[in-house]
PDB file of C-alpha atoms in Angstrom:
ATOM      1  CA  UNK A  26     -28.765 -21.223  34.416  1.00 76.00           C
ATOM      2  CA  UNK A  27     -25.389 -19.408  32.726  1.00 82.00           C
ATOM      3  CA  UNK A  28     -24.548 -22.094  30.415  1.00 88.00           C
ATOM      4  CA  UNK A  29     -28.517 -22.031  29.161  1.00 94.00           C
ATOM      5  CA  UNK A  30     -28.026 -18.177  28.711  1.00 95.00           C
ATOM      6  CA  UNK A  31     -25.206 -18.952  26.412  1.00 97.00           C
ATOM      7  CA  UNK A  32     -27.226 -21.306  24.395  1.00 97.00           C
ATOM      8  CA  UNK A  33     -30.055 -18.939  24.152  1.00 97.00           C
ATOM      9  CA  UNK A  34     -27.448 -16.245  23.220  1.00 97.00           C
ATOM     10  CA  UNK A  35     -25.482 -18.859  20.353  1.00 97.00           C
ATOM     11  CA  UNK A  36     -29.124 -19.592  19.225  1.00 98.00           C
ATOM     12  CA  UNK A  37     -30.043 -16.307  18.245  1.00 97.00           C
ATOM     13  CA  UNK A  38     -26.933 -15.242  16.884  1.00 97.00           C
ATOM     14  CA  UNK A  39     -26.819 -17.957  14.671  1.00 98.00           C
ATOM     15  CA  UNK A  40     -29.987 -17.231  13.718  1.00 98.00           C
ATOM     16  CA  UNK A  41     -29.391 -13.676  12.585  1.00 98.00           C
ATOM     17  CA  UNK A  42     -26.508 -14.709  10.575  1.00 98.00           C
ATOM     18  CA  UNK A  43     -28.216 -17.096   8.569  1.00 98.00           C
ATOM     19  CA  UNK A  44     -31.193 -14.808   8.307  1.00 98.00           C
ATOM     20  CA  UNK A  45     -29.479 -11.849   6.918  1.00 98.00           C
ATOM     21  CA  UNK A  46     -26.576 -13.375   5.432  1.00 97.00           C
ATOM     22  CA  UNK A  47     -27.903 -16.017   3.545  1.00 97.00           C
ATOM     23  CA  UNK A  48     -31.201 -13.741   3.160  1.00 97.00           C
ATOM     24  CA  UNK A  49     -28.917 -11.185   1.529  1.00 96.00           C
ATOM     25  CA  UNK A  50     -27.688 -13.876  -1.119  1.00 95.00           C
ATOM     26  CA  UNK A  51     -30.954 -14.679  -1.679  1.00 96.00           C
ATOM     27  CA  UNK A  52     -31.788 -11.159  -2.580  1.00 95.00           C
ATOM     28  CA  UNK A  53     -29.184  -9.871  -4.750  1.00 93.00           C
ATOM     29  CA  UNK A  54     -27.260 -13.272  -5.845  1.00 89.00           C
ATOM     30  CA  UNK A  55     -23.632 -13.926  -5.760  1.00 79.00           C
ATOM     31  CA  UNK A  56     -22.778 -14.521  -9.333  1.00 73.00           C
ATOM     32  CA  UNK A  57     -19.142 -13.792  -9.607  1.00 66.00           C
ATOM     33  CA  UNK A  58     -19.154 -12.305 -13.095  1.00 69.00           C
ATOM     34  CA  UNK A  59     -21.495  -9.278 -11.144  1.00 64.00           C
ATOM     35  CA  UNK A  60     -19.591  -8.330  -8.664  1.00 72.00           C
ATOM     36  CA  UNK A  61     -22.450  -6.010  -6.558  1.00 82.00           C
ATOM     37  CA  UNK A  62     -24.474  -8.721  -4.842  1.00 85.00           C
ATOM     38  CA  UNK A  63     -21.200 -10.489  -4.085  1.00 88.00           C
ATOM     39  CA  UNK A  64     -19.715  -7.668  -2.379  1.00 93.00           C
ATOM     40  CA  UNK A  65     -23.219  -6.855  -0.653  1.00 94.00           C
ATOM     41  CA  UNK A  66     -23.181 -10.840   0.371  1.00 95.00           C
ATOM     42  CA  UNK A  67     -20.016 -10.476   2.009  1.00 95.00           C
ATOM     43  CA  UNK A  68     -20.388  -7.360   3.669  1.00 96.00           C
ATOM     44  CA  UNK A  69     -23.905  -8.728   5.055  1.00 97.00           C
ATOM     45  CA  UNK A  70     -22.164 -11.670   6.611  1.00 97.00           C
ATOM     46  CA  UNK A  71     -19.320  -9.821   8.301  1.00 97.00           C
ATOM     47  CA  UNK A  72     -21.296  -7.245   9.615  1.00 97.00           C
ATOM     48  CA  UNK A  73     -23.824  -9.493  11.437  1.00 97.00           C
ATOM     49  CA  UNK A  74     -20.291 -10.873  13.220  1.00 96.00           C
ATOM     50  CA  UNK A  75     -19.914  -7.186  14.109  1.00 96.00           C
ATOM     51  CA  UNK A  76     -23.218  -6.397  15.749  1.00 95.00           C
ATOM     52  CA  UNK A  77     -23.438 -10.124  17.144  1.00 96.00           C
ATOM     53  CA  UNK A  78     -20.079  -9.650  18.605  1.00 94.00           C
ATOM     54  CA  UNK A  79     -21.264  -6.088  20.805  1.00 93.00           C
ATOM     55  CA  UNK A  80     -24.524  -7.697  21.384  1.00 93.00           C
ATOM     56  CA  UNK A  81     -24.061 -11.305  22.976  1.00 94.00           C
ATOM     57  CA  UNK A  82     -20.353 -11.202  22.877  1.00 91.00           C
ATOM     58  CA  UNK A  83     -20.225 -10.419  26.445  1.00 92.00           C
ATOM     59  CA  UNK A  84     -22.940 -13.342  27.484  1.00 94.00           C
ATOM     60  CA  UNK A  85     -21.148 -16.491  25.021  1.00 94.00           C
ATOM     61  CA  UNK A  86     -18.567 -14.985  23.168  1.00 91.00           C
ATOM     62  CA  UNK A  87     -20.668 -14.809  20.290  1.00 94.00           C
ATOM     63  CA  UNK A  88     -19.213 -17.997  18.823  1.00 96.00           C
ATOM     64  CA  UNK A  89     -22.309 -18.642  16.467  1.00 97.00           C
ATOM     65  CA  UNK A  90     -20.051 -21.248  14.500  1.00 97.00           C
ATOM     66  CA  UNK A  91     -19.141 -24.779  15.301  1.00 98.00           C
ATOM     67  CA  UNK A  92     -15.960 -24.459  14.034  1.00 98.00           C
ATOM     68  CA  UNK A  93     -15.110 -21.611  15.760  1.00 97.00           C
ATOM     69  CA  UNK A  94     -16.315 -23.540  19.621  1.00 97.00           C
ATOM     70  CA  UNK A  95     -13.819 -26.054  18.157  1.00 98.00           C
ATOM     71  CA  UNK A  96     -10.974 -23.812  18.105  1.00 97.00           C
ATOM     72  CA  UNK A  97     -11.735 -22.206  21.268  1.00 96.00           C
ATOM     73  CA  UNK A  98     -12.015 -25.814  22.832  1.00 97.00           C
ATOM     74  CA  UNK A  99      -8.661 -27.246  22.007  1.00 97.00           C
ATOM     75  CA  UNK A 100      -7.187 -23.889  23.093  1.00 94.00           C
ATOM     76  CA  UNK A 101      -8.655 -24.302  26.354  1.00 93.00           C
ATOM     77  CA  UNK A 102     -11.133 -21.891  26.049  1.00 93.00           C
ATOM     78  CA  UNK A 103     -14.174 -23.772  26.785  1.00 94.00           C
ATOM     79  CA  UNK A 104     -15.370 -27.148  28.344  1.00 95.00           C
ATOM     80  CA  UNK A 105     -16.235 -30.311  26.279  1.00 97.00           C
ATOM     81  CA  UNK A 106     -20.022 -29.709  27.532  1.00 96.00           C
ATOM     82  CA  UNK A 107     -20.179 -25.923  26.521  1.00 96.00           C
ATOM     83  CA  UNK A 108     -18.926 -27.021  23.077  1.00 97.00           C
ATOM     84  CA  UNK A 109     -21.564 -29.472  22.431  1.00 97.00           C
ATOM     85  CA  UNK A 110     -23.905 -27.307  24.103  1.00 97.00           C
ATOM     86  CA  UNK A 111     -22.799 -24.600  21.784  1.00 97.00           C
ATOM     87  CA  UNK A 112     -22.896 -26.701  18.554  1.00 98.00           C
ATOM     88  CA  UNK A 113     -26.549 -28.172  19.336  1.00 98.00           C
ATOM     89  CA  UNK A 114     -27.570 -24.279  19.710  1.00 98.00           C
ATOM     90  CA  UNK A 115     -25.772 -22.822  16.979  1.00 98.00           C
ATOM     91  CA  UNK A 116     -27.354 -25.825  14.650  1.00 98.00           C
ATOM     92  CA  UNK A 117     -30.945 -25.025  15.905  1.00 98.00           C
ATOM     93  CA  UNK A 118     -30.251 -21.407  15.336  1.00 98.00           C
ATOM     94  CA  UNK A 119     -29.141 -21.905  11.453  1.00 98.00           C
ATOM     95  CA  UNK A 120     -32.048 -24.199  10.827  1.00 98.00           C
ATOM     96  CA  UNK A 121     -34.404 -21.396  12.190  1.00 98.00           C
ATOM     97  CA  UNK A 122     -32.843 -18.966  10.487  1.00 98.00           C
ATOM     98  CA  UNK A 123     -33.182 -20.991   6.962  1.00 97.00           C
ATOM     99  CA  UNK A 124     -37.038 -21.855   8.106  1.00 97.00           C
ATOM    100  CA  UNK A 125     -37.865 -18.245   8.515  1.00 98.00           C
ATOM    101  CA  UNK A 126     -36.239 -17.004   4.913  1.00 98.00           C
ATOM    102  CA  UNK A 127     -38.225 -19.753   3.397  1.00 97.00           C
ATOM    103  CA  UNK A 128     -41.375 -18.532   5.202  1.00 97.00           C
ATOM    104  CA  UNK A 129     -40.655 -15.043   4.058  1.00 97.00           C
ATOM    105  CA  UNK A 130     -39.713 -15.830   0.458  1.00 97.00           C
ATOM    106  CA  UNK A 131     -42.944 -18.113   0.089  1.00 96.00           C
ATOM    107  CA  UNK A 132     -45.160 -16.193   1.896  1.00 97.00           C
ATOM    108  CA  UNK A 133     -44.192 -12.775  -0.206  1.00 96.00           C
ATOM    109  CA  UNK A 134     -43.446 -14.837  -3.561  1.00 96.00           C
ATOM    110  CA  UNK A 135     -39.943 -13.498  -3.812  1.00 96.00           C
ATOM    111  CA  UNK A 136     -37.360 -14.821  -6.138  1.00 96.00           C
ATOM    112  CA  UNK A 137     -34.289 -16.480  -4.460  1.00 96.00           C
ATOM    113  CA  UNK A 138     -31.646 -16.219  -6.608  1.00 93.00           C
ATOM    114  CA  UNK A 139     -29.372 -18.393  -4.803  1.00 93.00           C
ATOM    115  CA  UNK A 140     -32.132 -21.237  -6.127  1.00 92.00           C
ATOM    116  CA  UNK A 141     -31.217 -23.188  -2.706  1.00 95.00           C
ATOM    117  CA  UNK A 142     -31.537 -20.457   0.066  1.00 96.00           C
ATOM    118  CA  UNK A 143     -28.069 -19.309   0.291  1.00 95.00           C
ATOM    119  CA  UNK A 144     -26.654 -22.921   0.638  1.00 96.00           C
ATOM    120  CA  UNK A 145     -23.003 -23.596  -0.323  1.00 96.00           C
ATOM    121  CA  UNK A 146     -21.907 -25.771  -3.177  1.00 95.00           C
ATOM    122  CA  UNK A 147     -19.238 -26.868  -5.489  1.00 96.00           C
ATOM    123  CA  UNK A 148     -20.292 -25.098  -8.953  1.00 92.00           C
ATOM    124  CA  UNK A 149     -17.667 -22.772  -8.454  1.00 92.00           C
ATOM    125  CA  UNK A 150     -14.520 -25.870  -7.957  1.00 95.00           C
ATOM    126  CA  UNK A 151     -16.250 -27.778 -11.046  1.00 94.00           C
ATOM    127  CA  UNK A 152     -18.001 -30.633  -8.509  1.00 95.00           C
ATOM    128  CA  UNK A 153     -14.414 -31.112  -7.249  1.00 96.00           C
ATOM    129  CA  UNK A 154     -15.053 -31.940  -3.327  1.00 97.00           C
ATOM    130  CA  UNK A 155     -10.871 -31.969  -3.185  1.00 97.00           C
ATOM    131  CA  UNK A 156     -11.101 -28.652  -4.202  1.00 97.00           C
ATOM    132  CA  UNK A 157     -14.059 -27.600  -2.032  1.00 97.00           C
ATOM    133  CA  UNK A 158     -12.453 -29.181   1.004  1.00 98.00           C
ATOM    134  CA  UNK A 159      -9.116 -27.541   0.305  1.00 98.00           C
ATOM    135  CA  UNK A 160     -10.701 -24.110   0.143  1.00 98.00           C
ATOM    136  CA  UNK A 161     -12.676 -24.555   3.372  1.00 98.00           C
ATOM    137  CA  UNK A 162      -9.611 -25.685   5.199  1.00 98.00           C
ATOM    138  CA  UNK A 163      -8.094 -22.563   4.248  1.00 98.00           C
ATOM    139  CA  UNK A 164     -10.478 -19.995   4.635  1.00 98.00           C
ATOM    140  CA  UNK A 165     -11.428 -21.325   8.266  1.00 98.00           C
ATOM    141  CA  UNK A 166      -8.118 -21.599   9.094  1.00 98.00           C
ATOM    142  CA  UNK A 167      -7.411 -17.914   8.340  1.00 98.00           C
ATOM    143  CA  UNK A 168     -10.793 -16.949  10.043  1.00 98.00           C
ATOM    144  CA  UNK A 169     -10.408 -19.134  13.424  1.00 97.00           C
ATOM    145  CA  UNK A 170      -6.284 -17.782  13.635  1.00 96.00           C
ATOM    146  CA  UNK A 171      -7.682 -14.454  13.583  1.00 95.00           C
ATOM    147  CA  UNK A 172     -10.431 -15.056  16.203  1.00 95.00           C
ATOM    148  CA  UNK A 173      -7.687 -16.686  18.751  1.00 94.00           C
ATOM    149  CA  UNK A 174      -5.331 -13.918  18.321  1.00 92.00           C
ATOM    150  CA  UNK A 175      -8.002 -11.213  18.828  1.00 92.00           C
ATOM    151  CA  UNK A 176      -9.445 -13.137  21.974  1.00 89.00           C
ATOM    152  CA  UNK A 177      -6.296 -14.602  23.238  1.00 86.00           C
ATOM    153  CA  UNK A 178      -5.501 -13.154  27.051  1.00 79.00           C
ATOM    154  CA  UNK A 179      -2.315 -12.859  25.985  1.00 75.00           C
ATOM    155  CA  UNK A 180      -2.458  -9.715  24.174  1.00 71.00           C
ATOM    156  CA  UNK A 181      -5.087  -6.635  24.699  1.00 71.00           C
ATOM    157  CA  UNK A 182      -7.185  -5.800  21.173  1.00 68.00           C
ATOM    158  CA  UNK A 183      -9.409  -3.403  23.445  1.00 67.00           C
ATOM    159  CA  UNK A 184     -12.778  -2.861  21.736  1.00 75.00           C
ATOM    160  CA  UNK A 185     -11.991  -3.594  18.618  1.00 84.00           C
ATOM    161  CA  UNK A 186     -12.396  -7.343  18.627  1.00 87.00           C
ATOM    162  CA  UNK A 187     -15.745  -7.769  16.885  1.00 90.00           C
ATOM    163  CA  UNK A 188     -14.738  -5.344  14.058  1.00 93.00           C
ATOM    164  CA  UNK A 189     -11.641  -7.230  13.405  1.00 93.00           C
ATOM    165  CA  UNK A 190     -13.370 -10.665  13.074  1.00 94.00           C
ATOM    166  CA  UNK A 191     -16.292  -8.946  11.017  1.00 95.00           C
ATOM    167  CA  UNK A 192     -13.898  -7.832   8.486  1.00 96.00           C
ATOM    168  CA  UNK A 193     -11.960 -11.040   7.985  1.00 96.00           C
ATOM    169  CA  UNK A 194     -14.943 -12.975   7.777  1.00 97.00           C
ATOM    170  CA  UNK A 195     -16.011 -10.048   4.777  1.00 97.00           C
ATOM    171  CA  UNK A 196     -12.691 -10.708   3.394  1.00 96.00           C
ATOM    172  CA  UNK A 197     -12.524 -14.738   3.539  1.00 97.00           C
ATOM    173  CA  UNK A 198     -16.106 -14.471   1.659  1.00 96.00           C
ATOM    174  CA  UNK A 199     -14.872 -12.218  -0.916  1.00 94.00           C
ATOM    175  CA  UNK A 200     -12.620 -14.538  -1.751  1.00 95.00           C
ATOM    176  CA  UNK A 201     -14.528 -17.701  -1.421  1.00 95.00           C
ATOM    177  CA  UNK A 202     -18.163 -16.863  -2.738  1.00 94.00           C
ATOM    178  CA  UNK A 203     -16.937 -17.807  -6.236  1.00 92.00           C
ATOM    179  CA  UNK A 204     -15.786 -20.984  -5.511  1.00 94.00           C
ATOM    180  CA  UNK A 205     -17.820 -22.482  -2.494  1.00 95.00           C
ATOM    181  CA  UNK A 206     -20.099 -19.897  -1.490  1.00 94.00           C
ATOM    182  CA  UNK A 207     -17.777 -19.738   1.714  1.00 96.00           C
ATOM    183  CA  UNK A 208     -19.300 -21.862   4.702  1.00 97.00           C
ATOM    184  CA  UNK A 209     -16.204 -21.746   7.217  1.00 98.00           C
ATOM    185  CA  UNK A 210     -19.407 -22.590   9.706  1.00 98.00           C
ATOM    186  CA  UNK A 211     -20.813 -25.874   9.607  1.00 98.00           C
ATOM    187  CA  UNK A 212     -24.057 -24.735  11.276  1.00 98.00           C
ATOM    188  CA  UNK A 213     -24.618 -21.788   8.308  1.00 97.00           C
ATOM    189  CA  UNK A 214     -24.133 -24.570   5.916  1.00 97.00           C
ATOM    190  CA  UNK A 215     -26.689 -27.101   7.481  1.00 98.00           C
ATOM    191  CA  UNK A 216     -29.526 -24.764   7.925  1.00 97.00           C
ATOM    192  CA  UNK A 217     -30.014 -24.269   4.031  1.00 97.00           C
ATOM    193  CA  UNK A 218     -28.851 -27.555   3.034  1.00 97.00           C
ATOM    194  CA  UNK A 219     -31.880 -29.431   4.809  1.00 97.00           C
ATOM    195  CA  UNK A 220     -34.289 -27.215   3.326  1.00 96.00           C
ATOM    196  CA  UNK A 221     -32.736 -26.804  -0.181  1.00 95.00           C
ATOM    197  CA  UNK A 222     -32.113 -30.822  -0.468  1.00 93.00           C
ATOM    198  CA  UNK A 223     -30.511 -32.157  -3.404  1.00 94.00           C
ATOM    199  CA  UNK A 224     -27.123 -31.317  -4.632  1.00 93.00           C
ATOM    200  CA  UNK A 225     -26.446 -29.071  -1.350  1.00 94.00           C
ATOM    201  CA  UNK A 226     -27.768 -31.667   1.203  1.00 96.00           C
ATOM    202  CA  UNK A 227     -25.508 -34.241  -0.658  1.00 95.00           C
ATOM    203  CA  UNK A 228     -22.312 -31.795  -0.625  1.00 96.00           C
ATOM    204  CA  UNK A 229     -22.887 -30.779   2.835  1.00 97.00           C
ATOM    205  CA  UNK A 230     -20.726 -33.048   4.071  1.00 97.00           C
ATOM    206  CA  UNK A 231     -17.278 -30.677   2.526  1.00 97.00           C
ATOM    207  CA  UNK A 232     -18.929 -27.923   4.384  1.00 98.00           C
ATOM    208  CA  UNK A 233     -18.645 -29.901   7.710  1.00 98.00           C
ATOM    209  CA  UNK A 234     -15.031 -31.533   7.212  1.00 98.00           C
ATOM    210  CA  UNK A 235     -13.399 -28.716   5.455  1.00 98.00           C
ATOM    211  CA  UNK A 236     -14.192 -26.089   8.512  1.00 98.00           C
ATOM    212  CA  UNK A 237     -13.678 -28.567  11.068  1.00 98.00           C
ATOM    213  CA  UNK A 238     -10.409 -29.568   9.768  1.00 98.00           C
ATOM    214  CA  UNK A 239      -9.295 -25.713   9.165  1.00 98.00           C
ATOM    215  CA  UNK A 240     -10.333 -24.693  12.706  1.00 98.00           C
ATOM    216  CA  UNK A 241      -8.339 -27.827  14.604  1.00 98.00           C
ATOM    217  CA  UNK A 242      -5.120 -26.908  12.279  1.00 98.00           C
ATOM    218  CA  UNK A 243      -5.527 -22.805  13.542  1.00 97.00           C
ATOM    219  CA  UNK A 244      -5.837 -23.962  17.044  1.00 97.00           C
ATOM    220  CA  UNK A 245      -2.762 -26.557  16.905  1.00 97.00           C
ATOM    221  CA  UNK A 246      -0.689 -23.790  14.997  1.00 96.00           C
ATOM    222  CA  UNK A 247      -1.818 -20.544  17.154  1.00 95.00           C
ATOM    223  CA  UNK A 248      -1.278 -22.656  20.412  1.00 93.00           C
ATOM    224  CA  UNK A 249       2.331 -23.526  19.092  1.00 93.00           C
ATOM    225  CA  UNK A 250       3.113 -20.032  18.097  1.00 90.00           C
ATOM    226  CA  UNK A 251       1.717 -18.270  21.223  1.00 86.00           C
ATOM    227  CA  UNK A 252       3.697 -20.743  23.584  1.00 83.00           C
ATOM    228  CA  UNK A 253       7.016 -20.128  21.678  1.00 69.00           C
ATOM    229  CA  UNK A 254       6.543 -16.182  22.221  1.00 65.00           C
ATOM    230  CA  UNK A 255       8.276 -15.789  25.405  1.00 60.00           C
ATOM    231  CA  UNK A 256       8.098 -12.141  25.104  1.00 54.00           C
ATOM    232  CA  UNK A 257       4.410 -11.763  25.491  1.00 52.00           C
ATOM    233  CA  UNK A 258       3.216 -11.685  29.029  1.00 52.00           C
ATOM    234  CA  UNK A 259      -0.671 -11.979  29.889  1.00 48.00           C
ATOM    235  CA  UNK A 260      -2.254  -8.835  30.242  1.00 43.00           C
ATOM    236  CA  UNK A 261      -3.076  -9.546  34.279  1.00 43.00           C
ATOM    237  CA  UNK A 262       0.437 -10.478  34.639  1.00 43.00           C
ATOM    238  CA  UNK A 263       1.099  -7.468  33.171  1.00 42.00           C
ATOM    239  CA  UNK A 264      -0.903  -5.484  35.306  1.00 34.00           C
ATOM    240  CA  UNK A 265       0.819  -7.756  38.114  1.00 39.00           C
ATOM    241  CA  UNK A 266       4.386  -6.724  37.810  1.00 38.00           C
ATOM    242  CA  UNK A 267       3.711  -2.873  37.161  1.00 37.00           C
ATOM    243  CA  UNK A 268       1.838  -2.642  40.710  1.00 37.00           C
ATOM    244  CA  UNK A 269       4.656  -4.481  42.035  1.00 43.00           C
ATOM    245  CA  UNK A 270       7.105  -2.081  40.209  1.00 39.00           C
ATOM    246  CA  UNK A 271       5.341   0.905  41.871  1.00 40.00           C
ATOM    247  CA  UNK A 272       4.340  -0.412  45.294  1.00 43.00           C
ATOM    248  CA  UNK A 273       7.741  -0.103  46.846  1.00 44.00           C
ATOM    249  CA  UNK A 274       8.480   3.110  45.443  1.00 43.00           C
ATOM    250  CA  UNK A 275       5.234   4.415  47.362  1.00 44.00           C
ATOM    251  CA  UNK A 276       6.109   2.382  50.335  1.00 43.00           C
ATOM    252  CA  UNK A 277       9.687   4.041  50.425  1.00 46.00           C
ATOM    253  CA  UNK A 278       8.406   7.439  49.716  1.00 47.00           C
ATOM    254  CA  UNK A 279       6.100   6.826  52.760  1.00 46.00           C
ATOM    255  CA  UNK A 280       8.753   5.668  54.746  1.00 46.00           C
ATOM    256  CA  UNK A 281      10.848   8.984  54.581  1.00 49.00           C
ATOM    257  CA  UNK A 282       7.980  11.239  55.267  1.00 50.00           C
ATOM    258  CA  UNK A 283       7.513   9.329  58.204  1.00 49.00           C
ATOM    259  CA  UNK A 284      11.123   9.472  59.323  1.00 51.00           C
ATOM    260  CA  UNK A 285      11.110  13.388  58.381  1.00 48.00           C
ATOM    261  CA  UNK A 286       7.873  13.977  60.819  1.00 48.00           C
ATOM    262  CA  UNK A 287       9.809  12.151  63.551  1.00 47.00           C
ATOM    263  CA  UNK A 288      13.029  14.115  63.356  1.00 48.00           C
ATOM    264  CA  UNK A 289      10.809  17.352  63.544  1.00 45.00           C
TER     265      UNK A 289
END
């Protein structure tokens, strides 16, 4: 039952990401020459992550991204069964989000300024798939590395984790929108591409391969860096050490007080 709740949370989170992120792009456009729509779209994606992190984060961890789930799987944060469940849920949510956008824009006769439901493309890199994959690998690497660092059990970032992750997604969008539209998320690319068809569907493989490769590299590098840092102790271990340090002192104090009473 707990797993089902996690999967439902991932469906909802990815639905909201595509609905508000891609929906904003469709309304304001993402032409790099006019920065207003560009920045608004980047903020929309980042703010969705912030909101969802504090909404469903305590239920599913708020991955809402197969690349993030892969990074968590490779660093031992989830089982393979849950990984499959998460990815399926994320894809369902993304397709539902794109479908809802299509319904709203068609019923309301609203112009889609992206021309493809906010789908990713290679126009910004002159149609070069190699350049597109490289961009997606780099941006996903940065994004997943940040997530692994913020959520690491060996550190304590308090309640600011969701904000940090959301701002990082905004940052990679600011750089990547003019190049590939910024995917860093295979599910987010899948939903709009299925509805848009054409080149968006033909280029979809780039936005699946790139983010997955970036996530694998991020997981491997982060595991290496974290394991080599012997000075960093898990929060639980730090707490246990503190308890052990304090307890003898208290015990000694109690013993002295007891001896004083006996002497009297």
